[in-house]
mmCIF file of N, CA and C in Angstrom:
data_model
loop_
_atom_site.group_PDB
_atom_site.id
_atom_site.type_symbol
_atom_site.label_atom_id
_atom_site.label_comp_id
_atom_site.label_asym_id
_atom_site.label_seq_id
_atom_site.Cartn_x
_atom_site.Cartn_y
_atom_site.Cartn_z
ATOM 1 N N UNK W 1 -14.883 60.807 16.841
ATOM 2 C CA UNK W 1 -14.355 59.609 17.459
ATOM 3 C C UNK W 1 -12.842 59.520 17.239
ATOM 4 N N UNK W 2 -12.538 60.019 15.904
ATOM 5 C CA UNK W 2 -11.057 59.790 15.532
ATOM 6 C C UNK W 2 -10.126 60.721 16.634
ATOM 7 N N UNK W 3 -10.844 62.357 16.916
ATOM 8 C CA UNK W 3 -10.064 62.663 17.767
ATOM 9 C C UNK W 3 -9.559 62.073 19.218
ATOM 10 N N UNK W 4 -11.088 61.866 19.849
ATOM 11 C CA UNK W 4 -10.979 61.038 21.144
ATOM 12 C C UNK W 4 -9.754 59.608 21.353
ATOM 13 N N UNK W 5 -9.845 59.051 19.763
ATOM 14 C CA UNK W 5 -8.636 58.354 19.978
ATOM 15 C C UNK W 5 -7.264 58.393 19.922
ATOM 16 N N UNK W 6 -7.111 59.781 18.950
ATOM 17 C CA UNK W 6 -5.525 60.563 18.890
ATOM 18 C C UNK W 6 -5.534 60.620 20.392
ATOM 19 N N UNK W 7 -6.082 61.341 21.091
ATOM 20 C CA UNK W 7 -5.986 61.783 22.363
ATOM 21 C C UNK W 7 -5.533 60.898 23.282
ATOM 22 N N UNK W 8 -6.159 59.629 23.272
ATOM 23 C CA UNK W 8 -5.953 58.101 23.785
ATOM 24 C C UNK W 8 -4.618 57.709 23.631
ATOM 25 N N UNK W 9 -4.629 57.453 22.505
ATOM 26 C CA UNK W 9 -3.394 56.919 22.040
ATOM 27 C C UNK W 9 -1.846 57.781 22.569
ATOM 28 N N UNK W 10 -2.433 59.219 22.089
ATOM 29 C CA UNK W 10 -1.029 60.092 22.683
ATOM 30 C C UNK W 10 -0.365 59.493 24.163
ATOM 31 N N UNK W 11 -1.890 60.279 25.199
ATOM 32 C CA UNK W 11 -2.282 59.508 26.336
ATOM 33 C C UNK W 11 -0.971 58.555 26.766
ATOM 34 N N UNK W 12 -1.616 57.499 26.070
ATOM 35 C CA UNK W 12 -0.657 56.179 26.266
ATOM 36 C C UNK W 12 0.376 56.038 25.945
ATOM 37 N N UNK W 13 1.159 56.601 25.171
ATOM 38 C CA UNK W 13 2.395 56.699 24.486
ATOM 39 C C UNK W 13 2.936 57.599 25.297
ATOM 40 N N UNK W 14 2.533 58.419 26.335
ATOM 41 C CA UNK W 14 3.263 59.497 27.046
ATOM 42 C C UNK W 14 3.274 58.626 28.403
ATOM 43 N N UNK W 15 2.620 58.301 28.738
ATOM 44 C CA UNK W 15 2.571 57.095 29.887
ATOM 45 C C UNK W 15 3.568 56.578 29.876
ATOM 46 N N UNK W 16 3.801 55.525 28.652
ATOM 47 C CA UNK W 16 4.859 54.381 28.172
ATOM 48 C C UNK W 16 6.126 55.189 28.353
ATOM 49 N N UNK W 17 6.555 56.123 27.722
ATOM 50 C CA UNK W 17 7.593 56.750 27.680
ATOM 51 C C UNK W 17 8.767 57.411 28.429
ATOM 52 N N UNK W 18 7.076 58.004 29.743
ATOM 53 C CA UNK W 18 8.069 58.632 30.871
ATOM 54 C C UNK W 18 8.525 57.388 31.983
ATOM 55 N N UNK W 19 8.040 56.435 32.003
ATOM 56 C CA UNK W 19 8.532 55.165 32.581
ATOM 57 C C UNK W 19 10.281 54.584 31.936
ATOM 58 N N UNK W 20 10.816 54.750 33.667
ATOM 59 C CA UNK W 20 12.348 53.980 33.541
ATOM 60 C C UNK W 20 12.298 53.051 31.934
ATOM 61 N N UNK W 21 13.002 52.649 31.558
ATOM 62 C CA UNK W 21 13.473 51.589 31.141
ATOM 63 C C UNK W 21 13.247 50.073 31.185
ATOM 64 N N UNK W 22 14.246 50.135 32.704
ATOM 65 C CA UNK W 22 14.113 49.395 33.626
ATOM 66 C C UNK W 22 12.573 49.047 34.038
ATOM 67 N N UNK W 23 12.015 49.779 34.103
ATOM 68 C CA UNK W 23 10.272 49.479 34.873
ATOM 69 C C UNK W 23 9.506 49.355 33.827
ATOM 70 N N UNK W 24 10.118 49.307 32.653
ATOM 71 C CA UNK W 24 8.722 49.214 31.333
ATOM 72 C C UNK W 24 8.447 47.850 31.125
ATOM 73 N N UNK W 25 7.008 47.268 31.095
ATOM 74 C CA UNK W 25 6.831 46.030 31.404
ATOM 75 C C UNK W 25 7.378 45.217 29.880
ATOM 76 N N UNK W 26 7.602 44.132 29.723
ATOM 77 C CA UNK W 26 7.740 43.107 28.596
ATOM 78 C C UNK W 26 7.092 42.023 28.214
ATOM 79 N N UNK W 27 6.855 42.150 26.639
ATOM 80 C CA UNK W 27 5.631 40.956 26.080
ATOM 81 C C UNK W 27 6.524 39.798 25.768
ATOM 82 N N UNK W 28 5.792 38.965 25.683
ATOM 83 C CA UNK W 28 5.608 37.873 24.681
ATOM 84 C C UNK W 28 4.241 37.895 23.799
ATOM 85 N N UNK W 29 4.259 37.061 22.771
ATOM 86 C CA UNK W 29 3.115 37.372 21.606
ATOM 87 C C UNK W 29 3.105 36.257 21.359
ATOM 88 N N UNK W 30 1.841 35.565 21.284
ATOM 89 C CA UNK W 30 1.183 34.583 20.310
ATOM 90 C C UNK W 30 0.110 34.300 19.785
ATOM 91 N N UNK W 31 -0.226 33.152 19.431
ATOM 92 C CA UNK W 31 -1.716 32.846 18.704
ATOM 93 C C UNK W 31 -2.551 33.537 19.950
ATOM 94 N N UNK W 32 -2.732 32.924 20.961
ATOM 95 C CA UNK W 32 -3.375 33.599 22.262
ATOM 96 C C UNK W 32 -3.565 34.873 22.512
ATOM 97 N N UNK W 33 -2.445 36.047 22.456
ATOM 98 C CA UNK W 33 -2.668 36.698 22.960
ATOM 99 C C UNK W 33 -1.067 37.271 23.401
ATOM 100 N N UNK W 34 -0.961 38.582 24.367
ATOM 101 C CA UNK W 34 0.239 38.867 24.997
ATOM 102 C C UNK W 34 0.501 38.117 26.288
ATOM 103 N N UNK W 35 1.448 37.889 27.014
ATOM 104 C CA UNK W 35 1.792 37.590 28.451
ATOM 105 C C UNK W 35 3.278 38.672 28.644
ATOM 106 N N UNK W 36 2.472 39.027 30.285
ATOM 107 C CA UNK W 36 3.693 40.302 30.282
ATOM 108 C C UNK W 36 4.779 38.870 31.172
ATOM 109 N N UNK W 37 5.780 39.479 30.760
ATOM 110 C CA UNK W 37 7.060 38.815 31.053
ATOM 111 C C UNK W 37 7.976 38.932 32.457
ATOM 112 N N UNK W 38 7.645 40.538 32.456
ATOM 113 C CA UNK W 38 8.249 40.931 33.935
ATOM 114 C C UNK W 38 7.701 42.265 34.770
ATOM 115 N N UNK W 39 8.153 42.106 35.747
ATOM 116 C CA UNK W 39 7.647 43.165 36.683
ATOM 117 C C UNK W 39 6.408 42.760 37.471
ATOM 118 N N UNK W 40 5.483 43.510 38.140
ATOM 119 C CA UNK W 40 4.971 43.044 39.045
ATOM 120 C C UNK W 40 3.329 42.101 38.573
ATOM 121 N N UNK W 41 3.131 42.384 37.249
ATOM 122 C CA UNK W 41 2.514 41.728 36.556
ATOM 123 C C UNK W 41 2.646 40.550 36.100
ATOM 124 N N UNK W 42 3.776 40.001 36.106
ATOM 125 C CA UNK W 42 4.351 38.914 35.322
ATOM 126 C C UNK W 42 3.711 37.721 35.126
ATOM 127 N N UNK W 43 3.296 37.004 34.066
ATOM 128 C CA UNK W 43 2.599 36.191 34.087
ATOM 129 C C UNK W 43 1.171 36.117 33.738
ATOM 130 N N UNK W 44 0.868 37.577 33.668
ATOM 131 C CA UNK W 44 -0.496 38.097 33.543
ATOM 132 C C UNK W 44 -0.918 38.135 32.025
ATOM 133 N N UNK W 45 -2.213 37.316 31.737
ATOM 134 C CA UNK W 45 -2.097 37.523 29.817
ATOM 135 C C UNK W 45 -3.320 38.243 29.929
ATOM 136 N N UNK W 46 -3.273 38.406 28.212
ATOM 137 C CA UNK W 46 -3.980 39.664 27.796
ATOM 138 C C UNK W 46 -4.555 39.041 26.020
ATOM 139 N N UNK W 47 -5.406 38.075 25.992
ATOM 140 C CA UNK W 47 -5.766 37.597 25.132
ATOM 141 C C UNK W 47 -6.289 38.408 23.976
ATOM 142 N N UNK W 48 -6.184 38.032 22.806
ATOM 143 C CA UNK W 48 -6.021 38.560 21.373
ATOM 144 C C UNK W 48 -8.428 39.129 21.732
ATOM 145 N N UNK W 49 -9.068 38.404 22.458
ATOM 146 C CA UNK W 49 -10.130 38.556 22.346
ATOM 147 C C UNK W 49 -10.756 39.740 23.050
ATOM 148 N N UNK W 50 -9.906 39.770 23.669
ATOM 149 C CA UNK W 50 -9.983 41.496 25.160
ATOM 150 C C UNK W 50 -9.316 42.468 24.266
ATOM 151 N N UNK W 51 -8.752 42.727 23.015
ATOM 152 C CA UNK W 51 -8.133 43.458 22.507
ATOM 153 C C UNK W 51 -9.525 44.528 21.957
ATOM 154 N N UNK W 52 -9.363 46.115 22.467
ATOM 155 C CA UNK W 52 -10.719 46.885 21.927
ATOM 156 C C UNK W 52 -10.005 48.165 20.600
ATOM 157 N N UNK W 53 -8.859 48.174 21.014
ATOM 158 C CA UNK W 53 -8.396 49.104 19.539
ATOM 159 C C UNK W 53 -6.446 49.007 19.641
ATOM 160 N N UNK W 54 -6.292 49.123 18.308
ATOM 161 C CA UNK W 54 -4.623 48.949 17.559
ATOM 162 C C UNK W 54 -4.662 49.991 16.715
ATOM 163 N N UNK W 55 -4.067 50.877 17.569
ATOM 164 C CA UNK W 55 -3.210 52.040 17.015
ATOM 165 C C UNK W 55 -2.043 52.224 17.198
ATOM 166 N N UNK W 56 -1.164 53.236 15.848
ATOM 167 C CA UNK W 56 0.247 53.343 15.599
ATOM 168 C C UNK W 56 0.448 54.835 15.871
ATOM 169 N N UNK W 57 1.270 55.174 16.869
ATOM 170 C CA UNK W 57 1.214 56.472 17.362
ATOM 171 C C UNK W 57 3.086 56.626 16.162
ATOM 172 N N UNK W 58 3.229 58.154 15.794
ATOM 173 C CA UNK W 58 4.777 57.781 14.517
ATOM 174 C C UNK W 58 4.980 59.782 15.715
ATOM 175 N N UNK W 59 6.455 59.645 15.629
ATOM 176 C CA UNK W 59 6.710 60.919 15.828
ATOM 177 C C UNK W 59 8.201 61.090 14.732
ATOM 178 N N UNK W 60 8.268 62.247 15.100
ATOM 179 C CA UNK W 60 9.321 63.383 13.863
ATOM 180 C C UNK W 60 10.724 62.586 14.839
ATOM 181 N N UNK W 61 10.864 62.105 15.714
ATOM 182 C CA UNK W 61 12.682 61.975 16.437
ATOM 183 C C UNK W 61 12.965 60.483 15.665
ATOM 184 N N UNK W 62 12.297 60.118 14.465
ATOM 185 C CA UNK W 62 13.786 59.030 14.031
ATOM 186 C C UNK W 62 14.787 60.033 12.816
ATOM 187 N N UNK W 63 15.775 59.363 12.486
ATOM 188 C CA UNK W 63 15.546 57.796 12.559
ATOM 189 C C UNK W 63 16.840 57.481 13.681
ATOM 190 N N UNK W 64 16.977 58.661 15.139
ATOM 191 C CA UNK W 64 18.065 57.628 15.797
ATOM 192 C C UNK W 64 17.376 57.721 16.733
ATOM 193 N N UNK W 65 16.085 57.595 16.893
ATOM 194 C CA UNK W 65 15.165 57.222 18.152
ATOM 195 C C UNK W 65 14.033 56.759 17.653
ATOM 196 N N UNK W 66 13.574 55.500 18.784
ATOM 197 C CA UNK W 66 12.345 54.753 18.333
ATOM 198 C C UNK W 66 11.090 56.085 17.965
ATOM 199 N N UNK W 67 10.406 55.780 16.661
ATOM 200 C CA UNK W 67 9.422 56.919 16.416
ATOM 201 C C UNK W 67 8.891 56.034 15.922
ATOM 202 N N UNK W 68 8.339 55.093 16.407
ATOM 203 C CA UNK W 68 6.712 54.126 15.739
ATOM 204 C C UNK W 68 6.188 53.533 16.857
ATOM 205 N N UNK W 69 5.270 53.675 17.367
ATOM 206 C CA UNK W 69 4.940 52.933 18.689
ATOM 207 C C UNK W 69 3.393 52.335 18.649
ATOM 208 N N UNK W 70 3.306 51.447 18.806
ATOM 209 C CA UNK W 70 2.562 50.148 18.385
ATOM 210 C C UNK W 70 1.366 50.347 19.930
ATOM 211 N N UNK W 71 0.586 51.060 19.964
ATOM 212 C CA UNK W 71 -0.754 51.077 21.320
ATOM 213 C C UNK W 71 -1.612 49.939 20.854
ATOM 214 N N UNK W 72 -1.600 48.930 21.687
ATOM 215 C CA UNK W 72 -2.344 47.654 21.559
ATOM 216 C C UNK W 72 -3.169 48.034 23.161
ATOM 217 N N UNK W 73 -4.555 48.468 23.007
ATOM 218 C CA UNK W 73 -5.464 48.602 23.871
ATOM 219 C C UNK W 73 -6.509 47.605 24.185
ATOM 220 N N UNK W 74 -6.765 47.551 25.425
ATOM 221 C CA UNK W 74 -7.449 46.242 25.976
ATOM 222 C C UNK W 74 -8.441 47.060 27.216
ATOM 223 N N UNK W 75 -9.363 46.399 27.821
ATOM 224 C CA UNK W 75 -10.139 47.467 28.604
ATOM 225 C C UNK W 75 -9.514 48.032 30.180
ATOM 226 N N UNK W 76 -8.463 47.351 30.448
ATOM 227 C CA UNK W 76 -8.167 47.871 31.557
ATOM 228 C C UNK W 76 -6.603 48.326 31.623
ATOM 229 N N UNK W 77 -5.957 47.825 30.106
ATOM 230 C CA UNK W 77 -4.427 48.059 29.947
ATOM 231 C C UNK W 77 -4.261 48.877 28.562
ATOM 232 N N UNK W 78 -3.024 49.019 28.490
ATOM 233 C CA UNK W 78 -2.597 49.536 27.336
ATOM 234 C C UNK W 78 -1.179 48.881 27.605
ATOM 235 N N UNK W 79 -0.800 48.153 26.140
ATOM 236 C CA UNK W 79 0.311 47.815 25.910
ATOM 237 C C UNK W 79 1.464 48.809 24.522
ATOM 238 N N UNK W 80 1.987 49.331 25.147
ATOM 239 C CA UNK W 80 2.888 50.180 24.176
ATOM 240 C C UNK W 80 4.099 49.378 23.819
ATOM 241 N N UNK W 81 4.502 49.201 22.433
ATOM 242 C CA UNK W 81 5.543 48.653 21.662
ATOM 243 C C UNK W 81 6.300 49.427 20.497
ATOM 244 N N UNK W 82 7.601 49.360 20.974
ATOM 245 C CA UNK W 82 8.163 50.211 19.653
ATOM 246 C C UNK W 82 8.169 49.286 18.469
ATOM 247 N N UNK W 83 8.656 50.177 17.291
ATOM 248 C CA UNK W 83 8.859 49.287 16.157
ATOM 249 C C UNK W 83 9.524 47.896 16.299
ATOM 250 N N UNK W 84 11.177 48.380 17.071
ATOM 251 C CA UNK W 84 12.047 47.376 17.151
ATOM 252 C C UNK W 84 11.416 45.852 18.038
ATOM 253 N N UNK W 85 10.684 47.018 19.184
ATOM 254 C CA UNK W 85 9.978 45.038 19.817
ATOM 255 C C UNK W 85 9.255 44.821 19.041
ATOM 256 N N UNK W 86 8.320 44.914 18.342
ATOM 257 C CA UNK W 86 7.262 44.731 17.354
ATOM 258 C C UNK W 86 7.686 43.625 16.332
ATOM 259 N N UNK W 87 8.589 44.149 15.896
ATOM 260 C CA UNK W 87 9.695 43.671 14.724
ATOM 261 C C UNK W 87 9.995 42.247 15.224
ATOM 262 N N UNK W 88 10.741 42.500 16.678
ATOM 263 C CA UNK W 88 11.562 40.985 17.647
ATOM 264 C C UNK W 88 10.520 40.028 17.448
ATOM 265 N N UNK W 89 9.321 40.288 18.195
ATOM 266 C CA UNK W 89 8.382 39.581 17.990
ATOM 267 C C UNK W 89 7.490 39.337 16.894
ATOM 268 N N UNK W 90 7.825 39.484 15.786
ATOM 269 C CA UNK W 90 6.511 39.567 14.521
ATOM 270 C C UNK W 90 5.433 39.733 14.869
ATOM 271 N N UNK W 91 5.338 40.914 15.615
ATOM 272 C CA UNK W 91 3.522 41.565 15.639
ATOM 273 C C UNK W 91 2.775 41.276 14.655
ATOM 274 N N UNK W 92 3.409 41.767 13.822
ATOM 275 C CA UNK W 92 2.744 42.437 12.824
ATOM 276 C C UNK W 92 1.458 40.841 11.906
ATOM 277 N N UNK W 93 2.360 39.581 11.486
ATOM 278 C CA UNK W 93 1.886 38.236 11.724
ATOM 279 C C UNK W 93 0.961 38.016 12.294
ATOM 280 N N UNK W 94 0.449 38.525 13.831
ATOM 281 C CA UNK W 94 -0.280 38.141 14.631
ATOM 282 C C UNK W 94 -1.992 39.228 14.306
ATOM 283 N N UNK W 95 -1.585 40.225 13.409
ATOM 284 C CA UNK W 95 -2.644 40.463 13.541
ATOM 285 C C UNK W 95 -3.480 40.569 12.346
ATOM 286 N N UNK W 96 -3.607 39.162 12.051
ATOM 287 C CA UNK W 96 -4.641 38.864 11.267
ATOM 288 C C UNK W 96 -5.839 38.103 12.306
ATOM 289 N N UNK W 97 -5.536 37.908 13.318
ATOM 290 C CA UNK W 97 -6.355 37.456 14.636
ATOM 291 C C UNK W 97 -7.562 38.052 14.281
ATOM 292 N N UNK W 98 -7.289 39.630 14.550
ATOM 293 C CA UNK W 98 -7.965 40.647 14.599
ATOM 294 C C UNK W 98 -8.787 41.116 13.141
ATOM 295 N N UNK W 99 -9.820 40.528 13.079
ATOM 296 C CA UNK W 99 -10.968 40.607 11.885
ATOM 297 C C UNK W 99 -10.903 41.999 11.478
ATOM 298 N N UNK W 100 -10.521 42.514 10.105
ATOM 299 C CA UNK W 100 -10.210 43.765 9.372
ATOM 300 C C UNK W 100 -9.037 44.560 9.770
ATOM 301 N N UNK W 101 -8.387 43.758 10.576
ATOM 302 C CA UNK W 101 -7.426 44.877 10.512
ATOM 303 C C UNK W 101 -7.153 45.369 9.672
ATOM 304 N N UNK W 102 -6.868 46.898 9.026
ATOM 305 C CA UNK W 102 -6.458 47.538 7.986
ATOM 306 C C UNK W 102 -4.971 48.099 8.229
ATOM 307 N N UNK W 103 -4.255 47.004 7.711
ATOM 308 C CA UNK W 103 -2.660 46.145 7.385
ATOM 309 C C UNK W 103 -2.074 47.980 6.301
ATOM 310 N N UNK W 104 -3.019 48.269 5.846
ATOM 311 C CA UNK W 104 -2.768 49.646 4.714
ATOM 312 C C UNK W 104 -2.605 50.510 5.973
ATOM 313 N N UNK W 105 -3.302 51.377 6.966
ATOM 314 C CA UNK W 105 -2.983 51.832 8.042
ATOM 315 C C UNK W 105 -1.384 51.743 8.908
ATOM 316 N N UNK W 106 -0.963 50.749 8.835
ATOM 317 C CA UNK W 106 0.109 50.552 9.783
ATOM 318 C C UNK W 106 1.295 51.019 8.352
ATOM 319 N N UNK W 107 0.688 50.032 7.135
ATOM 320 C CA UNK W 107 2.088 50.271 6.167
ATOM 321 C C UNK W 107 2.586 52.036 5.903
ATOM 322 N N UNK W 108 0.963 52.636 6.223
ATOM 323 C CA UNK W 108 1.287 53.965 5.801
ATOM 324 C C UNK W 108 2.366 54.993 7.101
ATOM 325 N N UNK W 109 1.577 54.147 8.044
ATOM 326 C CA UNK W 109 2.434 54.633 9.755
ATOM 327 C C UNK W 109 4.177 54.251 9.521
ATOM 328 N N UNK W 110 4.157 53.244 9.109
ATOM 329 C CA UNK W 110 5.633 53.080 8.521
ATOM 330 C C UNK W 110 6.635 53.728 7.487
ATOM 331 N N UNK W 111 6.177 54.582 7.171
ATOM 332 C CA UNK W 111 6.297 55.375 5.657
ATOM 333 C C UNK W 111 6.687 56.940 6.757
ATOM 334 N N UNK W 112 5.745 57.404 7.655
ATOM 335 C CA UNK W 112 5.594 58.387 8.261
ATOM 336 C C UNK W 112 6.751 59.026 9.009
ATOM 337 N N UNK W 113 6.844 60.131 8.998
ATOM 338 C CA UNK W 113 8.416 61.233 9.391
ATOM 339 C C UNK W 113 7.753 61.998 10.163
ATOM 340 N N UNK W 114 6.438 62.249 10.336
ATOM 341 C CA UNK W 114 5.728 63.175 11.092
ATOM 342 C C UNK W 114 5.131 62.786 12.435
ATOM 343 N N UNK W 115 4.660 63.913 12.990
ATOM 344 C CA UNK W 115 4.189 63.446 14.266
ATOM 345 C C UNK W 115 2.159 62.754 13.766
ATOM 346 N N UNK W 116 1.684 61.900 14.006
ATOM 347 C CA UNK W 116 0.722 61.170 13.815
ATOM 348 C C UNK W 116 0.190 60.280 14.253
ATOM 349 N N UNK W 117 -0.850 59.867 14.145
ATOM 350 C CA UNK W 117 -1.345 58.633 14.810
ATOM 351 C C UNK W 117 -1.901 57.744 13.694
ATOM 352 N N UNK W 118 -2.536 56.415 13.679
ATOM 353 C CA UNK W 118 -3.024 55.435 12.436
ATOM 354 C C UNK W 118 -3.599 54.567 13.263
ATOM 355 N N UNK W 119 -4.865 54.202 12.971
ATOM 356 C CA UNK W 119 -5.749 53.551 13.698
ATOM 357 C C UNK W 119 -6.282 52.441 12.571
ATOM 358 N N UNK W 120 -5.616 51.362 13.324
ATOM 359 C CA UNK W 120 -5.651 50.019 12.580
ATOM 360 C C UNK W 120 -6.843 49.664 12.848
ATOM 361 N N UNK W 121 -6.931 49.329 13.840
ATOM 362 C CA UNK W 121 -8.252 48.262 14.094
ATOM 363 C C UNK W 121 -9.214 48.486 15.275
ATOM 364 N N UNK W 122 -10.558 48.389 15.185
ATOM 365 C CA UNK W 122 -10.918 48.617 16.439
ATOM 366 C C UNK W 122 -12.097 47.477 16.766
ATOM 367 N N UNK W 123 -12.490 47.324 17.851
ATOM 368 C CA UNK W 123 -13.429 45.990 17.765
ATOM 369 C C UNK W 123 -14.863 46.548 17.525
ATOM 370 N N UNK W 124 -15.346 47.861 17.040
ATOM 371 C CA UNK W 124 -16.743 47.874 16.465
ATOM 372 C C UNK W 124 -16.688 47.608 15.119
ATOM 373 N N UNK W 125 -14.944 47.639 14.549
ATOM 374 C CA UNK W 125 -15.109 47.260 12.961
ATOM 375 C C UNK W 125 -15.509 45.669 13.005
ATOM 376 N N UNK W 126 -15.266 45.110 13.704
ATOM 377 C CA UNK W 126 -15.419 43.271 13.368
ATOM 378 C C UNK W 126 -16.267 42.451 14.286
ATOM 379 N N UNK W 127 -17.029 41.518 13.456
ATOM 380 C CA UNK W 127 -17.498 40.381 14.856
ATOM 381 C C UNK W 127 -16.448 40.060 15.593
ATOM 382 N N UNK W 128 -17.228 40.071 16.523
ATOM 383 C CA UNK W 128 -16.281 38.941 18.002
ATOM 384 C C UNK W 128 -14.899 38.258 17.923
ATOM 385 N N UNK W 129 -13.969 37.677 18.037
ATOM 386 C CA UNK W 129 -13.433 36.667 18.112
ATOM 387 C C UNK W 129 -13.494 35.329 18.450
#
C-alpha cells in the first residue's frame, strides 16, 4: 500500500509542478476545510471531511528551492502546497481536524535532505469526521 502511495503522491507533485505559476490554483484554510481562491475553480471548497490521505512529498533541491510539498488528497482533487504556503497559512494547526494524524511523520519530512515521501494521515487510520 505504502508503495501505491509514493507513486500517488509523486504523481501529484509532478502534476503540481509542471503547471505555470501563474495557473497554479490558490488556498485558503480553515476550521472547514480549503476554498480555492483563483482560477477557474474559484470558490470551490474542499472540506476537512472529503480529505482521504496527507502526504509530505521532500526532494534533495533545497535549500534554494521549495523541497517540501504538502499532497492534501481528496477523492476527486489533489491539493499540492509548498512548505512556504503551508507555513503562510498555518497548515500545519489545522490538522488536528484530522483524527491521528501522525504530527511525528511530517516533523521527520521536515528534517529531510533527501528525495522521499511521509504519509501523515489517511482516512482508514480514523473514524469519520
Amino acid at each position: 500500500m505504502k508503495v501505491l502511495y509514493d507513486l500517488y503522491l509523486k504523481k501529484a507533485l509532478d502534476a503540481a509542478r509542471t503547471q505555470p505559476k501563474s495557473k497554479q490554483p490558490e488556498y485558503t484554510v480553515d476550521a472547514e476545510g480549503f476554498t480555492q481562491i483563483n482560477g477557474d475553480d474559484a470558490g470551490q471548497k474542499f472540506p476537512w471531511s472529503d480529505v482521504r490521505h496527507v502526504g509530505i512529498i521532500t526532494t534533495s533541491d533545497g535549500p534554494f528551492f521549495d523541497d517540501v510539498f504538502f499532497i492534501i488528497q481528496f477523492a476527486n482533487k489533489n491539493i499540492c502546497l509548498t512548505s512556504f504556503q503551508a507555513e503562510d497559512m498555518k497548515l500545519m494547526s489545522y490538522f488536528n481536524i484530522l483524527p491521528g494524524f501522525r504530527y511525528e511523520s511530517a516533523i521527520e519530512a521536515m528534517g529531510s535532505v533527501d528525495d522521499a515521501s511521509f504519509h501523515c494521515w489517511d482516512v482508514s487510520w480514523a473514524q469519520p469526521i
